[in-house]
Tab-separated table of C-alpha atoms in Angstrom:
chain	number	residue	atom	x	y	z
A	79	MET	CA	238.999	123.178	38.701
A	80	THR	CA	236.808	123.818	35.889
A	81	PRO	CA	233.596	121.852	35.809
A	82	LEU	CA	233.047	119.242	33.045
A	83	GLY	CA	231.074	120.820	30.567
A	84	GLY	CA	232.354	124.219	31.317
A	85	ALA	CA	234.382	126.842	29.597
A	86	GLY	CA	238.198	125.692	29.146
A	87	PRO	CA	240.590	124.015	31.568
A	88	ASN	CA	242.421	125.083	34.950
A	89	PRO	CA	246.173	125.700	34.349
A	90	ASP	CA	245.826	124.173	38.044
A	91	TYR	CA	245.307	120.528	37.825
A	92	GLU	CA	244.495	118.223	40.497
A	93	SER	CA	247.720	116.362	41.236
A	94	GLU	CA	246.051	113.111	41.326
A	95	ASN	CA	245.334	113.047	37.702
A	96	ILE	CA	247.251	111.609	35.324
A	97	LEU	CA	245.006	112.954	31.859
A	98	GLU	CA	242.734	115.458	31.563
A	99	VAL	CA	240.571	115.710	28.262
A	100	ARG	CA	238.658	119.426	27.864
A	101	ASN	CA	235.851	119.829	25.069
A	102	LEU	CA	236.762	116.863	22.844
A	103	LYS	CA	235.410	116.518	19.716
A	104	LYS	CA	235.777	114.073	16.614
A	105	HIS	CA	233.989	114.907	13.380
A	106	PHE	CA	233.953	112.844	10.102
A	107	PRO	CA	233.468	114.567	7.280
A	108	ILE	CA	230.652	113.132	5.226
A	109	ARG	CA	231.305	113.434	1.561
A	110	VAL	CA	229.022	113.397	-1.825
A	111	GLY	CA	229.280	113.630	-5.125
A	112	PHE	CA	232.551	113.136	-7.659
A	113	ALA	CA	233.927	116.217	-6.287
A	114	SER	CA	233.616	114.709	-2.805
A	115	ARG	CA	231.712	117.885	-1.363
A	116	VAL	CA	230.940	118.283	2.217
A	117	ALA	CA	227.557	117.933	3.161
A	118	GLY	CA	227.727	117.398	6.955
A	119	HIS	CA	229.410	115.507	9.605
A	120	VAL	CA	229.212	112.887	11.718
A	121	ARG	CA	229.235	114.025	15.521
A	122	ALA	CA	231.006	110.863	16.464
A	123	VAL	CA	232.625	112.723	19.868
A	124	ASP	CA	230.878	116.139	20.464
A	125	GLY	CA	232.541	117.765	23.506
A	126	ILE	CA	233.327	115.677	26.171
A	127	SER	CA	235.261	116.298	29.571
A	128	PHE	CA	236.982	114.231	31.850
A	129	ASP	CA	239.019	113.521	34.208
A	130	VAL	CA	241.270	110.147	34.796
A	131	ARG	CA	242.807	109.911	38.260
A	132	ARG	CA	246.027	108.239	38.866
A	133	GLY	CA	245.829	104.771	39.765
A	134	GLU	CA	241.924	104.202	39.380
A	135	THR	CA	239.752	102.465	36.363
A	136	LEU	CA	237.508	104.772	34.596
A	137	ALA	CA	234.696	102.731	32.859
A	138	LEU	CA	232.989	104.438	29.507
A	139	VAL	CA	229.985	102.688	29.201
A	140	GLY	CA	226.948	103.069	26.216
A	141	GLU	CA	225.259	101.625	23.325
A	142	SER	CA	227.310	100.611	20.280
A	143	GLY	CA	227.652	103.812	18.347
A	144	SER	CA	227.937	106.479	21.637
A	145	GLY	CA	230.904	107.488	20.729
A	146	LYS	CA	233.261	105.248	23.456
A	147	THR	CA	235.892	103.773	20.776
A	148	THR	CA	236.634	107.206	18.595
A	149	THR	CA	237.037	108.744	22.469
A	150	VAL	CA	239.901	106.651	23.475
A	151	ARG	CA	241.168	106.345	19.654
A	152	CYS	CA	241.831	110.038	20.085
A	153	ILE	CA	243.270	109.798	23.710
A	154	VAL	CA	246.100	107.661	22.125
A	155	ARG	CA	245.952	109.997	18.845
A	156	ALA	CA	245.031	106.900	16.630
A	157	LEU	CA	242.571	109.469	15.106
A	158	ASP	CA	243.331	113.238	15.245
A	159	PRO	CA	240.739	115.197	17.262
A	160	THR	CA	238.819	117.969	15.383
A	161	GLY	CA	239.030	119.866	18.620
A	162	GLY	CA	239.342	120.092	22.352
A	163	GLU	CA	242.756	119.356	24.588
A	164	ILE	CA	243.956	116.506	25.875
A	165	ARG	CA	246.528	116.412	28.893
A	166	PHE	CA	248.544	113.963	30.253
A	167	ARG	CA	250.715	113.382	32.814
A	168	THR	CA	253.843	111.955	31.778
A	169	ASP	CA	256.336	109.820	34.061
A	170	SER	CA	258.589	112.811	34.670
A	171	GLY	CA	255.339	114.523	36.233
A	172	SER	CA	255.087	117.594	33.506
A	173	TRP	CA	251.750	118.228	31.766
A	174	ILE	CA	251.789	117.623	27.946
A	175	GLU	CA	249.477	118.703	25.621
A	176	LEU	CA	248.654	115.374	22.934
A	177	CYS	CA	246.843	117.315	20.088
A	178	ASP	CA	249.452	119.887	19.636
A	179	LEU	CA	252.126	117.217	19.004
A	180	SER	CA	253.216	116.058	15.463
A	181	ARG	CA	253.418	112.245	15.198
A	182	ARG	CA	257.171	112.259	15.884
A	183	GLU	CA	256.835	114.127	18.839
A	184	LEU	CA	254.429	111.435	20.438
A	185	ARG	CA	256.831	108.635	20.021
A	186	PRO	CA	258.244	109.096	23.039
A	187	LEU	CA	255.218	109.127	25.051
A	188	ARG	CA	253.526	105.954	22.781
A	189	PRO	CA	255.419	103.830	26.098
A	190	GLN	CA	253.655	105.380	28.804
A	191	MET	CA	250.332	105.133	26.784
A	192	GLN	CA	249.082	101.456	25.896
A	193	MET	CA	245.716	99.973	24.158
A	194	VAL	CA	244.276	96.382	24.796
A	195	PHE	CA	242.317	95.839	21.491
A	196	GLN	CA	238.739	94.108	21.306
A	197	ASP	CA	239.069	90.801	19.465
A	198	PRO	CA	242.434	89.112	20.510
A	199	ARG	CA	242.327	87.216	17.139
A	200	SER	CA	242.963	90.420	14.768
A	201	SER	CA	245.220	92.286	16.663
A	202	LEU	CA	248.001	89.587	16.862
A	203	ASN	CA	249.664	88.839	14.070
A	204	PRO	CA	249.198	85.045	12.779
A	205	ARG	CA	252.484	85.101	11.217
A	206	MET	CA	254.393	85.948	14.203
A	207	THR	CA	255.504	83.982	17.322
A	208	VAL	CA	254.539	85.304	20.704
A	209	LEU	CA	258.207	86.382	21.203
A	210	ASP	CA	258.247	88.664	18.305
A	211	ILE	CA	255.114	89.927	18.572
A	212	ILE	CA	255.663	91.100	22.860
A	213	GLY	CA	259.210	91.946	21.928
A	214	GLU	CA	258.368	94.063	19.162
A	215	PRO	CA	257.700	97.326	21.279
A	216	LEU	CA	260.718	96.423	22.872
A	217	LEU	CA	262.762	96.219	19.781
A	218	LEU	CA	260.797	99.589	18.548
A	219	ASN	CA	262.101	101.324	21.471
A	220	GLY	CA	265.561	100.493	21.979
A	221	MET	CA	265.907	96.721	23.256
A	222	ASP	CA	268.541	95.397	20.438
A	223	ASN	CA	269.741	92.835	22.266
A	224	ARG	CA	267.492	89.764	21.640
A	225	SER	CA	268.479	88.038	24.599
A	226	ASP	CA	267.199	90.732	26.952
A	227	ARG	CA	264.214	90.497	24.836
A	228	ILE	CA	263.836	87.099	25.596
A	229	ASP	CA	264.197	87.800	29.238
A	230	ARG	CA	261.775	90.224	29.378
A	231	VAL	CA	258.892	88.348	27.276
A	232	GLU	CA	259.461	85.747	29.733
A	233	GLU	CA	259.020	87.921	32.456
A	234	LEU	CA	255.707	89.309	31.202
A	235	LEU	CA	254.393	85.909	29.904
A	236	ARG	CA	254.759	84.740	33.967
A	237	LEU	CA	253.118	88.000	34.995
A	238	VAL	CA	249.950	87.370	32.812
A	239	ARG	CA	249.892	83.839	33.840
A	240	LEU	CA	251.153	81.972	30.657
A	241	ARG	CA	254.386	79.415	30.484
A	242	PRO	CA	257.486	81.111	29.075
A	243	GLU	CA	258.270	78.062	26.802
A	244	TYR	CA	254.946	79.008	24.900
A	245	MET	CA	256.826	81.963	23.223
A	246	ARG	CA	258.063	79.906	20.362
A	247	ARG	CA	254.097	79.388	19.028
A	248	PHE	CA	252.297	81.109	16.771
A	249	PRO	CA	248.420	82.747	18.113
A	250	HIS	CA	246.561	80.175	16.320
A	251	ALA	CA	247.968	77.857	18.926
A	252	PHE	CA	245.817	79.741	21.748
A	253	SER	CA	242.670	79.844	23.239
A	254	GLY	CA	240.600	83.241	23.046
A	255	GLY	CA	241.470	83.683	26.436
A	256	GLN	CA	245.137	82.950	26.286
A	257	ARG	CA	245.448	85.418	23.158
A	258	GLN	CA	244.043	88.125	25.233
A	259	ARG	CA	246.598	87.401	27.740
A	260	ILE	CA	249.407	87.978	25.104
A	261	GLY	CA	248.039	90.998	23.846
A	262	ILE	CA	247.931	92.517	27.800
A	263	ALA	CA	251.501	91.427	28.062
A	264	ARG	CA	252.472	92.865	24.847
A	265	ALA	CA	250.332	96.302	26.362
A	266	LEU	CA	252.623	96.007	29.416
A	267	ALA	CA	255.810	95.697	27.599
A	268	LEU	CA	257.135	98.936	28.556
A	269	ASN	CA	255.458	99.768	31.555
A	270	PRO	CA	253.168	101.785	31.195
A	271	ARG	CA	251.181	104.798	33.206
A	272	LEU	CA	247.720	104.248	31.348
A	273	VAL	CA	246.360	101.466	29.671
A	274	ILE	CA	243.280	101.870	27.508
A	275	ALA	CA	241.387	98.460	27.303
A	276	ASP	CA	238.480	98.745	24.658
A	277	GLU	CA	236.094	96.073	24.906
A	278	PRO	CA	238.751	93.758	26.050
A	279	VAL	CA	236.603	90.890	27.361
A	280	SER	CA	233.845	91.044	25.022
A	281	ALA	CA	234.764	88.413	22.166
A	282	LEU	CA	235.882	85.840	25.753
A	283	ASP	CA	233.569	83.370	26.981
A	284	VAL	CA	232.121	84.412	29.915
A	285	SER	CA	233.820	81.622	32.467
A	286	VAL	CA	237.392	83.554	30.758
A	287	GLN	CA	235.442	87.050	31.030
A	288	ALA	CA	236.209	86.640	34.679
A	289	GLN	CA	239.556	85.427	34.652
A	290	THR	CA	240.874	88.010	32.266
A	291	LEU	CA	239.011	90.689	34.838
A	292	ASN	CA	240.710	88.836	37.614
A	293	LEU	CA	243.764	89.360	35.887
A	294	LEU	CA	243.885	93.225	34.777
A	295	LEU	CA	242.631	93.766	38.427
A	296	GLU	CA	245.669	92.043	39.955
A	297	LEU	CA	248.121	93.602	37.424
A	298	GLN	CA	246.678	97.196	38.344
A	299	GLU	CA	247.531	96.406	42.038
A	300	GLN	CA	251.043	94.947	41.413
A	301	LEU	CA	251.888	97.705	38.817
A	302	GLY	CA	250.213	100.791	40.209
A	303	LEU	CA	247.867	101.013	36.460
A	304	THR	CA	245.708	103.536	35.587
A	305	TYR	CA	242.790	101.772	33.112
A	306	ILE	CA	240.240	103.072	30.736
A	307	PHE	CA	237.962	100.365	30.460
A	308	VAL	CA	235.617	100.608	27.335
A	309	ALA	CA	232.551	98.608	27.841
A	310	HIS	CA	229.024	97.780	27.084
A	311	ASP	CA	228.189	95.241	29.445
A	312	LEU	CA	227.186	97.090	32.679
A	313	SER	CA	228.221	93.586	35.038
A	314	VAL	CA	231.745	93.897	33.816
A	315	VAL	CA	231.661	97.584	34.432
A	316	LYS	CA	230.700	96.819	38.143
A	317	HIS	CA	233.065	94.336	38.381
A	318	ILE	CA	236.276	96.593	37.411
A	319	SER	CA	235.332	100.176	37.293
A	320	ASP	CA	235.600	103.166	39.984
A	321	ARG	CA	234.060	105.291	38.392
A	322	VAL	CA	231.818	105.201	35.674
A	323	ALA	CA	231.102	107.655	32.664
A	324	VAL	CA	228.086	107.408	30.069
A	325	MET	CA	227.866	108.389	26.831
A	326	TYR	CA	225.137	108.950	24.312
A	327	VAL	CA	225.630	109.771	20.931
A	328	GLY	CA	228.861	111.681	21.597
A	329	LYS	CA	228.103	112.898	24.617
A	330	ILE	CA	228.736	112.108	28.563
A	331	VAL	CA	225.578	112.509	29.974
A	332	GLU	CA	226.642	111.112	33.673
A	333	ILE	CA	229.935	110.676	35.308
A	334	GLY	CA	230.657	109.847	38.741
A	335	GLU	CA	231.241	107.612	41.462
A	336	ARG	CA	230.509	103.626	40.272
A	337	ASP	CA	227.896	102.910	43.431
A	338	ASP	CA	226.672	106.234	43.239
A	339	VAL	CA	226.015	105.489	39.307
A	340	PHE	CA	224.817	101.969	39.651
A	341	PHE	CA	222.591	102.151	42.581
A	342	ASP	CA	221.480	106.166	42.312
A	343	PRO	CA	221.407	107.041	38.788
A	344	LYS	CA	220.244	110.701	37.866
A	345	HIS	CA	220.028	110.357	33.676
A	346	PRO	CA	217.232	108.414	32.373
A	347	TYR	CA	219.753	106.469	29.965
A	348	THR	CA	221.536	105.347	32.544
A	349	ALA	CA	218.785	104.257	34.622
A	350	ALA	CA	217.480	102.473	31.123
A	351	LEU	CA	220.903	100.476	30.932
A	352	LEU	CA	220.978	99.558	34.339
A	353	ASN	CA	217.520	97.929	33.919
A	354	SER	CA	218.994	95.531	31.090
A	355	VAL	CA	221.447	94.000	33.269
A	356	PRO	CA	220.100	90.418	33.608
A	357	ARG	CA	219.253	89.416	37.561
A	358	THR	CA	219.679	86.033	38.949
A	359	ASP	CA	217.500	86.151	41.396
A	360	PRO	CA	214.100	85.438	39.671
A	361	ARG	CA	211.463	86.502	42.664
A	362	SER	CA	213.558	89.734	42.073
A	363	ARG	CA	210.696	92.700	40.901
A	364	ARG	CA	211.762	95.389	38.662
A	365	THR	CA	210.206	98.640	37.367
A	366	ARG	CA	210.793	98.226	33.735
A	367	ILE	CA	211.963	101.065	31.807
A	368	PRO	CA	211.027	101.325	28.097
A	369	LEU	CA	213.973	102.141	25.950
A	370	ARG	CA	212.190	102.574	22.514
A	371	GLY	CA	214.141	103.092	19.149
A	372	GLU	CA	217.883	103.204	18.318
A	373	VAL	CA	220.757	105.248	19.009
A	374	ALA	CA	220.341	108.721	17.456
A	375	ASP	CA	222.310	109.178	14.206
A	376	PRO	CA	225.348	111.347	15.222
A	377	ALA	CA	225.489	113.120	11.589
A	378	ASN	CA	221.554	114.280	12.639
A	379	PRO	CA	221.178	114.277	16.015
A	380	PRO	CA	217.478	115.519	17.431
A	381	PRO	CA	217.228	119.009	19.014
A	382	GLY	CA	217.651	119.508	22.694
A	383	CYS	CA	218.254	116.259	24.597
A	384	HIS	CA	219.475	113.621	22.116
A	385	PHE	CA	217.613	111.096	24.311
A	386	HIS	CA	214.588	112.690	24.330
A	387	PRO	CA	212.652	110.514	21.590
A	388	ARG	CA	213.808	107.236	23.583
A	389	CYS	CA	213.285	108.961	26.637
A	390	ALA	CA	210.148	107.940	29.289
A	391	HIS	CA	210.538	110.955	31.090
A	392	ALA	CA	210.779	113.785	28.184
A	393	ILE	CA	208.659	116.758	28.454
A	394	GLU	CA	208.572	119.460	26.342
A	395	ARG	CA	211.979	121.407	27.183
A	396	CYS	CA	213.818	118.232	26.716
A	397	ARG	CA	212.637	118.892	22.930
A	398	THR	CA	213.897	122.104	22.799
A	399	GLU	CA	216.612	122.669	25.202
A	400	THR	CA	220.080	121.527	25.349
A	401	PRO	CA	220.786	120.244	28.754
A	402	ALA	CA	224.120	121.975	30.424
A	403	ALA	CA	226.460	119.548	32.703
A	404	GLU	CA	224.858	119.697	36.487
A	405	VAL	CA	227.367	119.247	39.102
A	406	LEU	CA	225.966	117.193	41.987
A	407	ASP	CA	227.878	115.525	45.207
A	408	ARG	CA	231.016	113.537	45.254
A	409	GLY	CA	232.284	115.085	41.883
A	410	ARG	CA	229.398	113.860	39.970
A	411	ARG	CA	228.221	115.424	36.827
A	412	VAL	CA	224.820	114.872	35.321
A	413	GLU	CA	223.182	116.238	31.606
A	414	CYS	CA	219.757	116.129	32.270
A	415	LEU	CA	217.029	118.774	32.779
A	416	ARG	CA	214.908	116.847	35.231
A	417	VAL	CA	218.239	115.441	37.253
A	418	THR	CA	216.505	117.246	40.458
A	419	GLU	CA	213.051	115.923	39.435
A	420	LEU	CA	213.408	112.179	38.495
A	421	ASP	CA	213.476	109.425	41.282
A	422	LEU	CA	215.108	106.579	38.613
A	423	PRO	CA	215.630	102.802	40.232
A	424	GLY	CA	219.206	101.622	40.215
A	425	VAL	CA	220.373	98.127	40.360
A	426	GLY	CA	219.255	97.333	44.062
A	427	THR	CA	215.656	98.636	43.939
A	428	GLY	CA	213.116	98.622	41.387
């Protein structure tokens, strides 16, 4: 297998992977003047690589503007990538290069990749009943018999812990948590293999967040789902993820098993994010890691390591030399020039 950040993909793919992303890029042009001249590009996603294993939850974390949502929208081809490769293993076991497909060619694959959106209020049509919202993907994919659709919607509502008689109601009649359950039911309507959840609990109350996360975990175990979970709240990520990929200004700066990343971070940005997680024990002592300034501008990122203007551990090399991916044990990869020198505190230390 080609290491993340390597020259390219190896055709001998790991049998356990369901998705493989190589050198993915998404650059948005900056146009100025009446002639719409291209004056530069916003490098929202700038050459990232990762795998998603069958049955796992891979969390994409980072501050707003790090490129998390753009990444997942490229995967489902809601946005067309500027470059790179996105390979998806279909239910027949064959590999498909998604970037090469037209919109028409993508349509048969849509049922296998579905999204749960951040804000259930805006992602559900207020003029449609729950029956029509959940039944719409069924209708578009050939379930013409209305009775069959009603039976399937009833089954899905029970699956997400909602009463089937609610299907005649409109979204405004539900709470935020219930609306998100409707969104989850819609995503599961076509029995997808990969579900992409884009900050699905960030708009919910804390108590409802826990219920929704537990529901997602139960559905994953029951249906054999694979998740890509986008979040900025690391306490949520710790609860639901198997592996964590930390993004900063369009790049993955650290990726590894959840416990490795949380308890033994290797990148200063990861350690700073973990340092921001509130602790419930008032007697807890921690080493404060300052995180100065704002996320770098993806249209004009700093030279060298993009994180160096905010990093408490930056040295002169960090200002001029772009770090390559350092491969550690247990499949962990870190983009930091000082990865072997630093001893950074995790959530259980400091």
